[in-house]
GROMACS .gro file of C-alpha atoms in nm:
model
   98
    1MET     CA    1  -0.683  -2.007   0.604
    2ALA     CA    2  -0.876  -2.291   0.439
    3ILE     CA    3  -1.180  -2.335   0.229
    4LYS     CA    4  -1.360  -2.702   0.222
    5LYS     CA    5  -1.594  -2.789  -0.046
    6GLN     CA    6  -1.858  -3.062   0.019
    7PHE     CA    7  -2.100  -3.120  -0.267
    8LEU     CA    8  -2.461  -3.265  -0.205
    9LYS     CA    9  -2.559  -3.527  -0.421
   10SER     CA   10  -2.950  -3.487  -0.353
   11LYS     CA   11  -2.938  -3.115  -0.419
   12PRO     CA   12  -2.745  -2.874  -0.631
   13VAL     CA   13  -2.604  -2.725  -0.343
   14CYS     CA   14  -2.226  -2.734  -0.209
   15LYS     CA   15  -2.186  -2.676   0.181
   16VAL     CA   16  -1.843  -2.451   0.200
   17THR     CA   17  -1.684  -2.477   0.519
   18PHE     CA   18  -1.454  -2.174   0.585
   19THR     CA   19  -1.177  -2.158   0.838
   20VAL     CA   20  -0.966  -1.894   0.983
   21PRO     CA   21  -0.664  -1.976   1.182
   22THR     CA   22  -0.603  -1.658   1.414
   23GLU     CA   23  -0.549  -1.634   1.760
   24ASN     CA   24  -0.577  -1.263   1.814
   25ALA     CA   25  -0.959  -1.200   1.678
   26ASN     CA   26  -1.282  -1.110   1.840
   27ASN     CA   27  -1.506  -1.128   1.573
   28VAL     CA   28  -1.492  -1.297   1.202
   29ALA     CA   29  -1.742  -1.321   0.921
   30VAL     CA   30  -1.738  -1.427   0.575
   31VAL     CA   31  -1.868  -1.123   0.359
   32GLY     CA   32  -1.994  -1.206  -0.017
   33ASN     CA   33  -2.207  -1.178  -0.283
   34PHE     CA   34  -2.404  -1.457  -0.167
   35ASN     CA   35  -2.495  -1.246   0.125
   36GLU     CA   36  -2.531  -0.881  -0.002
   37TRP     CA   37  -2.147  -0.811   0.174
   38ASN     CA   38  -2.386  -0.847   0.487
   39ALA     CA   39  -2.114  -0.834   0.803
   40GLU     CA   40  -2.355  -1.000   1.028
   41ALA     CA   41  -2.503  -1.265   0.798
   42THR     CA   42  -2.247  -1.519   0.836
   43PRO     CA   43  -2.023  -1.490   1.154
   44LEU     CA   44  -1.760  -1.779   1.176
   45LYS     CA   45  -1.761  -1.936   1.549
   46LYS     CA   46  -1.490  -1.928   1.741
   47LEU     CA   47  -1.317  -2.282   1.798
   48LYS     CA   48  -1.146  -2.388   2.141
   49ASN     CA   49  -0.810  -2.377   1.955
   50GLY     CA   50  -0.828  -2.017   1.850
   51SER     CA   51  -0.978  -2.024   1.491
   52PHE     CA   52  -1.281  -1.974   1.344
   53LYS     CA   53  -1.527  -2.194   1.148
   54GLY     CA   54  -1.870  -2.180   0.980
   55THR     CA   55  -2.004  -2.360   0.679
   56VAL     CA   56  -2.289  -2.220   0.420
   57ASP     CA   57  -2.474  -2.355   0.185
   58LEU     CA   58  -2.419  -2.206  -0.154
   59GLU     CA   59  -2.589  -2.278  -0.517
   60ALA     CA   60  -2.309  -2.524  -0.672
   61ASN     CA   61  -2.227  -2.461  -1.065
   62ASN     CA   62  -2.137  -2.096  -0.980
   63SER     CA   63  -1.906  -1.853  -0.889
   64TYR     CA   64  -1.888  -1.628  -0.567
   65GLU     CA   65  -1.655  -1.365  -0.470
   66PHE     CA   66  -1.580  -1.320  -0.089
   67ARG     CA   67  -1.365  -1.165   0.183
   68TYR     CA   68  -1.298  -1.239   0.530
   69LEU     CA   69  -1.386  -0.968   0.788
   70ILE     CA   70  -1.178  -1.004   1.089
   71ASP     CA   71  -1.206  -0.714   1.340
   72GLY     CA   72  -1.331  -0.502   1.108
   73GLU     CA   73  -1.045  -0.545   0.842
   74TYR     CA   74  -1.106  -0.681   0.514
   75VAL     CA   75  -0.841  -1.016   0.448
   76ASN     CA   76  -0.864  -1.240   0.163
   77GLU     CA   77  -0.833  -1.625   0.175
   78VAL     CA   78  -0.476  -1.710   0.024
   79GLU     CA   79  -0.634  -2.061  -0.099
   80ALA     CA   80  -0.907  -1.911  -0.337
   81ASP     CA   81  -1.003  -2.063  -0.657
   82ALA     CA   82  -0.929  -1.706  -0.805
   83PHE     CA   83  -0.885  -1.356  -0.756
   84ALA     CA   84  -1.139  -1.068  -0.908
   85TRP     CA   85  -1.026  -0.671  -0.893
   86ASN     CA   86  -1.334  -0.491  -0.743
   87ASP     CA   87  -1.295  -0.104  -0.791
   88PHE     CA   88  -1.536   0.044  -0.560
   89ALA     CA   89  -1.309  -0.131  -0.295
   90SER     CA   90  -0.978  -0.065  -0.443
   91ALA     CA   91  -0.890  -0.431  -0.362
   92GLU     CA   92  -0.887  -0.781  -0.508
   93ASN     CA   93  -1.178  -1.013  -0.394
   94CYS     CA   94  -1.171  -1.363  -0.320
   95VAL     CA   95  -1.361  -1.605  -0.587
   96ILE     CA   96  -1.467  -1.962  -0.505
   97LYS     CA   97  -1.582  -2.163  -0.798
   98LEU     CA   98  -1.845  -2.446  -0.724
   0.00000   0.00000   0.00000
């Protein structure tokens, strides 16, 4: 899994590209506090090589909690900037700092 950050010079925005290398998955999405944890708000597109990829514009100078939703199961990004415990989910969320 991978995260790529591209800060825009013209706006206080960062284009964040999420890539999930999985060959057996049917549906992959990124859910987080930037999309109200909505499983349908940020689906990733399946590429020919079997991985999933998608880009989200997020406001810079903030941090966001997120997780991947792969075929209904929550999965963490190993390359996250940090991790934060979530009592509601009884699990750690990934944190991205922009």
